[in-house]
Tab-separated table of C-alpha atoms in Angstrom:
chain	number	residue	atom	x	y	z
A	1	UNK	CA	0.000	0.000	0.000
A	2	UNK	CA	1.351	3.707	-0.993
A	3	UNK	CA	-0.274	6.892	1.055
A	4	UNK	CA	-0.525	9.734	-0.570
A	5	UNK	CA	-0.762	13.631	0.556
A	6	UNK	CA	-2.158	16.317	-1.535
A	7	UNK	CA	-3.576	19.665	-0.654
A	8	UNK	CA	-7.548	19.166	0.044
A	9	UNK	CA	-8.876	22.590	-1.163
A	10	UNK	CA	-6.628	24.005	-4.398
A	11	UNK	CA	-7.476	27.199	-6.629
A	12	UNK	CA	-5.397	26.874	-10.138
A	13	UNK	CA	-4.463	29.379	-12.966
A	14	UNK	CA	-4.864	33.079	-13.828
A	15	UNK	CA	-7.004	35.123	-11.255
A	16	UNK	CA	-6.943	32.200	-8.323
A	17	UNK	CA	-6.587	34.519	-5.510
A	18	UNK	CA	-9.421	36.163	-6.580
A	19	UNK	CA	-11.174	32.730	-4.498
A	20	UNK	CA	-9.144	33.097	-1.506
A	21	UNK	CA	-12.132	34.048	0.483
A	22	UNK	CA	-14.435	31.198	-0.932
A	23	UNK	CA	-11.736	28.349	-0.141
A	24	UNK	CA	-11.328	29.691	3.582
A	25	UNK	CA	-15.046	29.233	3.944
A	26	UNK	CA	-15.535	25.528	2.727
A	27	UNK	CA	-12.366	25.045	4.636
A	28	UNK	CA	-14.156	26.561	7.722
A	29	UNK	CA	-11.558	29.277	8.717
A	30	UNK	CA	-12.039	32.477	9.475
A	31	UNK	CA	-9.260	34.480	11.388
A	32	UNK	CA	-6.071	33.748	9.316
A	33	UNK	CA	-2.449	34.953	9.927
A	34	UNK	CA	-0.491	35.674	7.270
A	35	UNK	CA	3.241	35.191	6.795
A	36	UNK	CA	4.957	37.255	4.021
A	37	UNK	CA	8.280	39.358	3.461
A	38	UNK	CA	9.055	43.117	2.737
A	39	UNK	CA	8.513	43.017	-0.969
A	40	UNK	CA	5.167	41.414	-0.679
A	41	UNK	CA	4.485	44.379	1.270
A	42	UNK	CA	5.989	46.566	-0.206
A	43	UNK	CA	4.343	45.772	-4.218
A	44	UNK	CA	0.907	45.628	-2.958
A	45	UNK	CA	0.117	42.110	-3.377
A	46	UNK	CA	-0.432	42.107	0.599
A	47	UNK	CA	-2.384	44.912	0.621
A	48	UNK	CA	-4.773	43.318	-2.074
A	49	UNK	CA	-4.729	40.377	0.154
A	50	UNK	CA	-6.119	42.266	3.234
A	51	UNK	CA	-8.567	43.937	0.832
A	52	UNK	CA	-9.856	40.528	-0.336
A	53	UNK	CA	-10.484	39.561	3.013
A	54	UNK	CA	-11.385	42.590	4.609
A	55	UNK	CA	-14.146	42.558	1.769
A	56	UNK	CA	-15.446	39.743	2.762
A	57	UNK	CA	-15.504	40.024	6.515
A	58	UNK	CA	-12.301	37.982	7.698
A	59	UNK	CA	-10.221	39.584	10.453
A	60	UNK	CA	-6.376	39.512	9.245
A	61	UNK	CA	-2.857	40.425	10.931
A	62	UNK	CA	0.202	40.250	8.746
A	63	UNK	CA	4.139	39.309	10.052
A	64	UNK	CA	5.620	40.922	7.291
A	65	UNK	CA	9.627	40.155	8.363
A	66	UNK	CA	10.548	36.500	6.775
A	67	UNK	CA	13.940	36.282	5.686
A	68	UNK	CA	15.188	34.086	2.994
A	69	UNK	CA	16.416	30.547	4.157
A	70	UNK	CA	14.104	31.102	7.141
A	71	UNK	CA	16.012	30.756	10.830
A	72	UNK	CA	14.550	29.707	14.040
A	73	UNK	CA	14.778	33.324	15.417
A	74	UNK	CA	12.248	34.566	12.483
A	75	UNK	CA	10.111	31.664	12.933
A	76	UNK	CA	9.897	32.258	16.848
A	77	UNK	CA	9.012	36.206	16.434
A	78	UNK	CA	6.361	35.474	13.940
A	79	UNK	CA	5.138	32.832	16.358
A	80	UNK	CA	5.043	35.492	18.997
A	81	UNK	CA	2.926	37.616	17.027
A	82	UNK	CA	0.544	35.134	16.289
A	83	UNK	CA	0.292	34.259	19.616
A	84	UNK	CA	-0.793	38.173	20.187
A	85	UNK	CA	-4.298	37.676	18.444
A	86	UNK	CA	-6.926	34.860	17.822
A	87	UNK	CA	-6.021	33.248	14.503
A	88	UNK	CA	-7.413	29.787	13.277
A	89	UNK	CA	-4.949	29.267	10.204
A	90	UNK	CA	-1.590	30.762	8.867
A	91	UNK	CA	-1.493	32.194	4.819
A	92	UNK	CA	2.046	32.017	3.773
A	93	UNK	CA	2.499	34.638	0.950
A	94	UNK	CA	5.539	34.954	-1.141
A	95	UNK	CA	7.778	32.478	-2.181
A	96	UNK	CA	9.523	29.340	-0.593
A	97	UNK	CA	10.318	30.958	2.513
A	98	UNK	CA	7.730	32.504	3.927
A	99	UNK	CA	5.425	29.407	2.815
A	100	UNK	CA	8.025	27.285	4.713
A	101	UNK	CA	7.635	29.912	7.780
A	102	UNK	CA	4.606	29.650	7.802
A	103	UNK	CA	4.390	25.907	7.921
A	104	UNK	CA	6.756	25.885	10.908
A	105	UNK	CA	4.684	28.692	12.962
A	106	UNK	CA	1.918	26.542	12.425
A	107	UNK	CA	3.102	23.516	14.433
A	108	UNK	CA	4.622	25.246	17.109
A	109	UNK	CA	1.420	26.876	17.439
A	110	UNK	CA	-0.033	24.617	18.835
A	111	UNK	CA	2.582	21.988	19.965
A	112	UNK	CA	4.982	22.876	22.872
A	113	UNK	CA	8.559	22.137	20.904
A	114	UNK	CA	11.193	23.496	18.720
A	115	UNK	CA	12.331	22.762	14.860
A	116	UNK	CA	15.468	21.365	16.314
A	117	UNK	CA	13.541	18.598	17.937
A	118	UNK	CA	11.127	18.261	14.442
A	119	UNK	CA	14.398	17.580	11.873
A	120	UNK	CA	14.411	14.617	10.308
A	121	UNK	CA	14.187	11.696	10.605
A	122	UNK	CA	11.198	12.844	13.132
A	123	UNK	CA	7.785	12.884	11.672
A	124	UNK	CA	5.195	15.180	12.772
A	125	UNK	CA	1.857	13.636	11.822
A	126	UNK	CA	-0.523	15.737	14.506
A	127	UNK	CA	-1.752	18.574	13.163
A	128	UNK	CA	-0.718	22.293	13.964
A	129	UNK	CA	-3.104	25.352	12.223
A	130	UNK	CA	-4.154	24.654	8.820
A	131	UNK	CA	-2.155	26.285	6.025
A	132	UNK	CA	-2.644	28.066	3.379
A	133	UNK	CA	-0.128	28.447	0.849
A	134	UNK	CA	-0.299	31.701	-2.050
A	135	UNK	CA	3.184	31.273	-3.609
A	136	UNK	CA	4.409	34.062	-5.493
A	137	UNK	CA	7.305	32.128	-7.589
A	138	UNK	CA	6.998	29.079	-9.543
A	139	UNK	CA	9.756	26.838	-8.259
A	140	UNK	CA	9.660	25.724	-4.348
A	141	UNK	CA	6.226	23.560	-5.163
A	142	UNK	CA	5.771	24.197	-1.120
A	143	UNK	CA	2.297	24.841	-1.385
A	144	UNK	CA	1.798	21.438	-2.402
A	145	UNK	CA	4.249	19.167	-0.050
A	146	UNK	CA	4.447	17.743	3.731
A	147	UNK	CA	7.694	19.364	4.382
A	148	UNK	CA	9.319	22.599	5.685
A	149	UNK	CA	13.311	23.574	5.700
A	150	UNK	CA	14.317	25.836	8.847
A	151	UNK	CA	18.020	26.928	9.030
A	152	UNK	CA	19.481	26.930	12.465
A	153	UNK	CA	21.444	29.982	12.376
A	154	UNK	CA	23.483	28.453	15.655
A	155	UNK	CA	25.165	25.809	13.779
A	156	UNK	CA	24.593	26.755	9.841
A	157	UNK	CA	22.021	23.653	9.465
A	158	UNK	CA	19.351	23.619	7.184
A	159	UNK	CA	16.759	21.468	9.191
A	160	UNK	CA	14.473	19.098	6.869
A	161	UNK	CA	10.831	19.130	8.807
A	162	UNK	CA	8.083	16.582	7.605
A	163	UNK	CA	5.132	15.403	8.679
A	164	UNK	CA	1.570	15.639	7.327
A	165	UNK	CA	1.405	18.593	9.886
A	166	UNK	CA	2.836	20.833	6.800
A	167	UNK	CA	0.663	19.465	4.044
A	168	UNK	CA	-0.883	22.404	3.264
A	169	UNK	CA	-5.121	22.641	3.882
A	170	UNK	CA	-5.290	25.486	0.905
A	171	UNK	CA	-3.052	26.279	-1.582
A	172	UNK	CA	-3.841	28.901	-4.032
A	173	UNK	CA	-1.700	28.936	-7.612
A	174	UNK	CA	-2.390	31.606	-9.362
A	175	UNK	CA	0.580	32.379	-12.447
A	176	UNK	CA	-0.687	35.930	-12.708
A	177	UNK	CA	1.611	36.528	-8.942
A	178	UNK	CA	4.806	35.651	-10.859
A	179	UNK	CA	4.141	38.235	-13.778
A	180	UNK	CA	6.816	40.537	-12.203
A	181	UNK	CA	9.541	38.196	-11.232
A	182	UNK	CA	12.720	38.902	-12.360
A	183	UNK	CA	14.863	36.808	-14.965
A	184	UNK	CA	17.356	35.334	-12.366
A	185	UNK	CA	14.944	34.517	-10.087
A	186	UNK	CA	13.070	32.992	-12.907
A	187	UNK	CA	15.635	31.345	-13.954
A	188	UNK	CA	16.583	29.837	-10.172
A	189	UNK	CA	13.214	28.770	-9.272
A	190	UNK	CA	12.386	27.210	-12.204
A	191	UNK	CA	15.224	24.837	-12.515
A	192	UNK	CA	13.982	23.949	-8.628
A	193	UNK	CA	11.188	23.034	-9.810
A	194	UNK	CA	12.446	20.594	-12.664
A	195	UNK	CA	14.999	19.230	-10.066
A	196	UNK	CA	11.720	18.436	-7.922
A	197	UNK	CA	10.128	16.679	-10.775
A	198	UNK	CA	13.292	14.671	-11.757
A	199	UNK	CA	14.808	13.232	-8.596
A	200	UNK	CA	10.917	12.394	-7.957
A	201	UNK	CA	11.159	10.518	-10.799
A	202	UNK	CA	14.056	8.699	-9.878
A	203	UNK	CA	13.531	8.200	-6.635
A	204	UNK	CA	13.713	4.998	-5.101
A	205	UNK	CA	10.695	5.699	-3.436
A	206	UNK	CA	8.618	6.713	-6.883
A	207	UNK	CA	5.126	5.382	-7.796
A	208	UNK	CA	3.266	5.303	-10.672
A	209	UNK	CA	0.990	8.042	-9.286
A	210	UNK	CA	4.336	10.427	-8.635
A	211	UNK	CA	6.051	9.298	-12.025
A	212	UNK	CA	2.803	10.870	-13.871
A	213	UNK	CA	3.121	14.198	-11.698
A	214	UNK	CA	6.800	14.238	-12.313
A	215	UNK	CA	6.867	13.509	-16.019
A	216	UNK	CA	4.166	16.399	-16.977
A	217	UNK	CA	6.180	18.860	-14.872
A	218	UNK	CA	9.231	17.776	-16.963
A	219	UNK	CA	7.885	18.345	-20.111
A	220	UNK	CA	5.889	21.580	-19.240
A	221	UNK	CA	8.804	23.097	-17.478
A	222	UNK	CA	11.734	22.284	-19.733
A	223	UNK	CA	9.791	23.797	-22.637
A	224	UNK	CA	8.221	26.980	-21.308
A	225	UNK	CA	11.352	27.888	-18.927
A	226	UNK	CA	13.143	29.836	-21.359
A	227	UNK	CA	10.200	31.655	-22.828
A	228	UNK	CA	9.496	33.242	-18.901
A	229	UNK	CA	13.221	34.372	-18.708
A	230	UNK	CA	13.179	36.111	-21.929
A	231	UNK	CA	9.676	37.099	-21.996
A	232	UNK	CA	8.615	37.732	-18.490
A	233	UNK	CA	5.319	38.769	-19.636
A	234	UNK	CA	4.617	35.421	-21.270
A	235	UNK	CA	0.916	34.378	-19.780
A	236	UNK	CA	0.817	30.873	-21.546
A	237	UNK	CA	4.672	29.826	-20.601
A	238	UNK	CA	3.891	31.026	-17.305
A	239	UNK	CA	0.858	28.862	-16.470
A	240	UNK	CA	2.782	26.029	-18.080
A	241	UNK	CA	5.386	26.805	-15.992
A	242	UNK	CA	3.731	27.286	-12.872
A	243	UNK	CA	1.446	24.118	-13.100
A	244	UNK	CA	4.505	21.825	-13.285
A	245	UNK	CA	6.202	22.953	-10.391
A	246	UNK	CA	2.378	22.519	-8.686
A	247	UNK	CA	2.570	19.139	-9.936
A	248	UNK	CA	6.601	18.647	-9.329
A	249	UNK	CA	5.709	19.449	-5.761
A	250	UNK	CA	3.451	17.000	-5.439
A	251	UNK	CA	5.197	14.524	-6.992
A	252	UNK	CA	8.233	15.131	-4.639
A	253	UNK	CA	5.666	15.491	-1.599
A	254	UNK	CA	5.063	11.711	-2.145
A	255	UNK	CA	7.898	10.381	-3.588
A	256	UNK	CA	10.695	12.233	-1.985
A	257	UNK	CA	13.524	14.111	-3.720
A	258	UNK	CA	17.137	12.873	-4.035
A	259	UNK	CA	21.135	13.519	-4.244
A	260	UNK	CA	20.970	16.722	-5.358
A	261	UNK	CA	19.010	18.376	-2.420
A	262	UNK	CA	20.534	16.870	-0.019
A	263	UNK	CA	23.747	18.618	-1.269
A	264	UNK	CA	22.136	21.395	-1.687
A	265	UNK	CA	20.951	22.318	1.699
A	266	UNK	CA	24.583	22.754	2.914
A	267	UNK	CA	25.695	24.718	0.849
A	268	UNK	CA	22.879	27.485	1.301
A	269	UNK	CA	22.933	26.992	4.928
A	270	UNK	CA	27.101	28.026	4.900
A	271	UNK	CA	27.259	30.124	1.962
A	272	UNK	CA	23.156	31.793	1.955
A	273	UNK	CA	22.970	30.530	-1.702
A	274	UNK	CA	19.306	30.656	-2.741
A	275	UNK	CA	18.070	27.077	-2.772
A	276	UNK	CA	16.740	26.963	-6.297
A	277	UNK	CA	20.397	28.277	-7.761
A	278	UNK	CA	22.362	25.778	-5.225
A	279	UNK	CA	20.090	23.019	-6.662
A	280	UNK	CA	20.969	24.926	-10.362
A	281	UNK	CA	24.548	24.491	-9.913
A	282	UNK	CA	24.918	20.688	-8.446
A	283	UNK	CA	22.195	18.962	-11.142
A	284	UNK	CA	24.017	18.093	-14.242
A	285	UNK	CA	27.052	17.166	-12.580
A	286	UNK	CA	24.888	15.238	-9.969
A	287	UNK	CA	23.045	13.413	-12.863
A	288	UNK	CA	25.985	12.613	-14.344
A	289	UNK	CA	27.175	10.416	-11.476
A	290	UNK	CA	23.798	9.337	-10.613
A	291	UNK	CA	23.158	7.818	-14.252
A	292	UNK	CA	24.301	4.256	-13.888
A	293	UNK	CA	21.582	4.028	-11.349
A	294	UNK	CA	19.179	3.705	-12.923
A	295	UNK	CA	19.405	4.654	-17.138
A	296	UNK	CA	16.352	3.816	-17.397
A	297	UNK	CA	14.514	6.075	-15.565
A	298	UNK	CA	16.974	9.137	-17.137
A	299	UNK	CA	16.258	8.370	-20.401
A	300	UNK	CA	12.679	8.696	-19.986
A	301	UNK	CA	13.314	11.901	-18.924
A	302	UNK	CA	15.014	13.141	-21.312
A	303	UNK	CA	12.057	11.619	-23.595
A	304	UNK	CA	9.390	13.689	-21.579
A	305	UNK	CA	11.679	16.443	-21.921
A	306	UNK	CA	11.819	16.276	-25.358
A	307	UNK	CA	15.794	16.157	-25.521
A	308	UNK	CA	15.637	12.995	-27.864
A	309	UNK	CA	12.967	10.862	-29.549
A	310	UNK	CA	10.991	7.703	-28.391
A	311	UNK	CA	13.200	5.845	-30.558
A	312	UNK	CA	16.566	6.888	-28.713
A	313	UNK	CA	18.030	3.946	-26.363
A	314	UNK	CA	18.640	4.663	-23.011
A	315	UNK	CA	22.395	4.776	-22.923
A	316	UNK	CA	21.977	7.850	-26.421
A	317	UNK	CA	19.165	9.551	-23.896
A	318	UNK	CA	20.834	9.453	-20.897
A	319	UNK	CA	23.850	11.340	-22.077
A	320	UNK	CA	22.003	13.733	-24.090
A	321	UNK	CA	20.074	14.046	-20.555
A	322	UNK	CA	23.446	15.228	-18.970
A	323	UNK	CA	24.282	17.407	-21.908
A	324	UNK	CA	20.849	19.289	-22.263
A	325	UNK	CA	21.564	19.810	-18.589
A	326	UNK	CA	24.856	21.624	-18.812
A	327	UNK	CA	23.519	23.698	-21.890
A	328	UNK	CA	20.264	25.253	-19.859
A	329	UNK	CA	22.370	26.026	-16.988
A	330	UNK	CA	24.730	28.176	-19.568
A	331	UNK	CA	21.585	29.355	-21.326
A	332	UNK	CA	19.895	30.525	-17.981
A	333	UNK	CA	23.483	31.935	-17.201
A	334	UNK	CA	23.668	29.585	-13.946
A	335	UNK	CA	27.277	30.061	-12.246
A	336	UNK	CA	29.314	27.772	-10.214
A	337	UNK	CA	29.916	27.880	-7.053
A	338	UNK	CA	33.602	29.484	-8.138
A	339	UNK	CA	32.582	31.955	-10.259
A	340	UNK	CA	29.457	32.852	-8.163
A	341	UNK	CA	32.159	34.069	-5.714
A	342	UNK	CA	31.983	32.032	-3.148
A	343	UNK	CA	35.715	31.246	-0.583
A	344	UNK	CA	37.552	28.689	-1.977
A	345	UNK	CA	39.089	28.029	1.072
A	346	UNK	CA	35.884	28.311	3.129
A	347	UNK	CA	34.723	26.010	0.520
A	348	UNK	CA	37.428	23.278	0.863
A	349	UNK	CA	37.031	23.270	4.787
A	350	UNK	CA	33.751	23.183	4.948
A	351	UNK	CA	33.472	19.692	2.978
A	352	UNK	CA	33.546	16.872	4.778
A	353	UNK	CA	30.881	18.798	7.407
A	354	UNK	CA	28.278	19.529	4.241
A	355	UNK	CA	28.297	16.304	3.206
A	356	UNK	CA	27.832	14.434	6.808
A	357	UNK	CA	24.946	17.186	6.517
A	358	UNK	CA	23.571	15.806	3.058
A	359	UNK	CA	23.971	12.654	4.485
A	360	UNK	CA	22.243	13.267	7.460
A	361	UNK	CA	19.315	15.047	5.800
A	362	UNK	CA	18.321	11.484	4.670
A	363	UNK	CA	17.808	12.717	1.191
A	364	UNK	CA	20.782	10.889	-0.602
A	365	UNK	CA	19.262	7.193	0.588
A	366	UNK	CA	17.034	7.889	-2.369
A	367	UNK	CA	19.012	8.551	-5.135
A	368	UNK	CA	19.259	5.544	-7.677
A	369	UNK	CA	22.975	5.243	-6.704
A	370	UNK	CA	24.016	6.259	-3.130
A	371	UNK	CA	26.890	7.979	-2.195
A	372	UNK	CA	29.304	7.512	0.657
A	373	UNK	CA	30.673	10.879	2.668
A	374	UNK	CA	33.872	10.933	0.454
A	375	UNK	CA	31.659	10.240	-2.790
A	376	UNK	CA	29.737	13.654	-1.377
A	377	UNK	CA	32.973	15.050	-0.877
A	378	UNK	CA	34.085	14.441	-4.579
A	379	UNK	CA	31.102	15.379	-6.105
A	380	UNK	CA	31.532	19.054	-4.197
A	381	UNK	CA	34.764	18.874	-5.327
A	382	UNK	CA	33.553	18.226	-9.042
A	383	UNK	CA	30.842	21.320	-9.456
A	384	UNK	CA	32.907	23.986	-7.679
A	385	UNK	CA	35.068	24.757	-11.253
């Protein structure tokens, strides 16, 4: 037998939040709390959120200080406010972040504990406050999974939280929020999102339900991708685009992701690399070594991808796989860690620690072939130049 969790109430495509007030009511919810960061604030998407609600008679308060790679300390002062009025649910507005913040502030809501005692390989099953999850980039997929990241900003750890506590109760997907992202973070976000789809995919814990999720997202993200950078504008590649990493998130919800995030949590926890341009930088070198695990499973990819034909064995697809990977990342203008300017020396030192990290994170244990520490270690080693 094979559970699955999805998000119970969902509002998809242009003009979604439009129905934030509706969902809240079949959900039965009524005081919410919501979660956002400066720029939400500050570009008047919250302010439209108050107004919907407002509108329709819900009482809302708004922590507006979320920081990126959310810490314990932010999670613990929006907590506090929360804890200042009578709330029922937490929104998280914005991107992966304050979606992930919000998850977090939900549990500890109303359980008595702390993330450091909720990392994996804990599971936190009981429920905190419902969720509900307005993402503002098209990349994280948060809205849709059972799990939150919280960085301990004591010990440079990137916690991995799960549990069905985080599945979100509401999420509301609405493409017409990423209209005004910029390129780069276009570019970041979106390659997150294919990374969720693929390790999904490959995943030693992958179903047929999650390989159906994973290969849509595939094909709609690898193909509309480029068209958002370029043409930011672009309503159709955007809903493409924003759909698969719904359904990437969902897929990775259920079947787990793989190698590359658990390398990639390190490095933004020591080096405050954006998640979705750490993950950028690590897949096509962590594909690469990952292919003898299972060439099957690549070469479909690259099928759904449309990087080679039907007719292509696996051994042709796989490596064109690896080399369609490379080619985006110098398309999209994706740096390495080296040229992104990160210490060499910090770098070097830091290794062995970041990968007892990815390790520990649980994450590589479902890769098609699993690394040892030194493996980890050699990989880093490999997609620093």
């Amino acid at each position: 037998m094979t559970a699955f969790y999805l998000p119970p109430f969902v509002r998809l495509g242009g003009g979604a939040l439009e129905d934030l007030p509706v969902a809240l009511r079949q959900a039965g919810l009524r005081a919410p709390f919501i979660i956002t960061d400066r720029f939400m604030a500050a570009s008047g998407v919250l302010e439209r959120v108050h107004a919907l609600l407002s509108g329709e008679g819900f009482e809302a308060r708004a922590f507006t200080d979320t920081v990126p790679d959310p810490t314990v300390a932010c999670v613990n002062t929006a907590l506090a406010m929360l804890r200042e009025g009578a709330h029922d649910c937490v929104i998280g507005l914005g991107g992966g972040s304050p979606i992930d913040t919000a998850k977090m502030v939900g549990v500890l809501a109303v359980h008595d504990t702390t993330p450091a005692r909720l990392k994996a390989p804990f599971v936190q099953d009981a429920p905190g406050l419902p969720i509900i999850a307005i993402p503002t980039t098209a990349g994280t997929g948060s809205e849709a999974t059972r799990v939150t990241v919280i960085t301990d900003e004591a010990t440079d750890e990137k916690m991995l939280c799960m549990g069905a506590a985080y599945q979100p109760r509401i999420a509301i997907v609405d493409y017409e929020l990423t209209l005004s992202m910029p390129a780069r973070l276009t570019a970041d976000t979106g390659i997150d999102a294919l990374t969720h789809a693929l390790e999904a995919y490959v995943s030693r814990k992958a179903s047929p339900f999650t390989d159906a999720l994973a290969l849509t997202a595939m094909k709609r993200i690898w193909t509309h991708l480029p068209a958002c950078c370029v043409e930011p504008g672009n309503r159709e590649a955007r809903a493409a685009v924003m759909e698969g990493a719904f359904e990437a998130g969902m897929a990775f919800s259920n079947a787990s992701v793989a190698l590359v995030h658990g390398m990639s949590r390190p490095i933004g926890a020591h080096f405050h690399v954006a998640h979705g341009l750490s993950n950028a930088m690590l897949l096509p070198e962590i594909t690469a070594w990952s292919l003898p695990g299972a060439p099957g499973r690549y070469a479909e990819c690259a099928r759904a991808m449309g990087i080679v034909g039907r007719e292509a064995s696996d051994a042709v697809a796989g490596e064109a796989l690896v080399g369609a990977l490379r080619a985006r990342n110098a398309e999209l203008g994706v740096p390495s860690p080296q040229s992104f300017g990160l210490d060499a020396a910090r770098w070097d030192n830091l290794l062995p620690l970041m990968a007892d990290q990815a390790l520990a994170s649980g994450s590589p244990a479902n890769n098609p072939h699993v690394p040892t520490a030194t493996e980890i270690v050699d990989l880093y080693r490999r997609v620093w130049a």
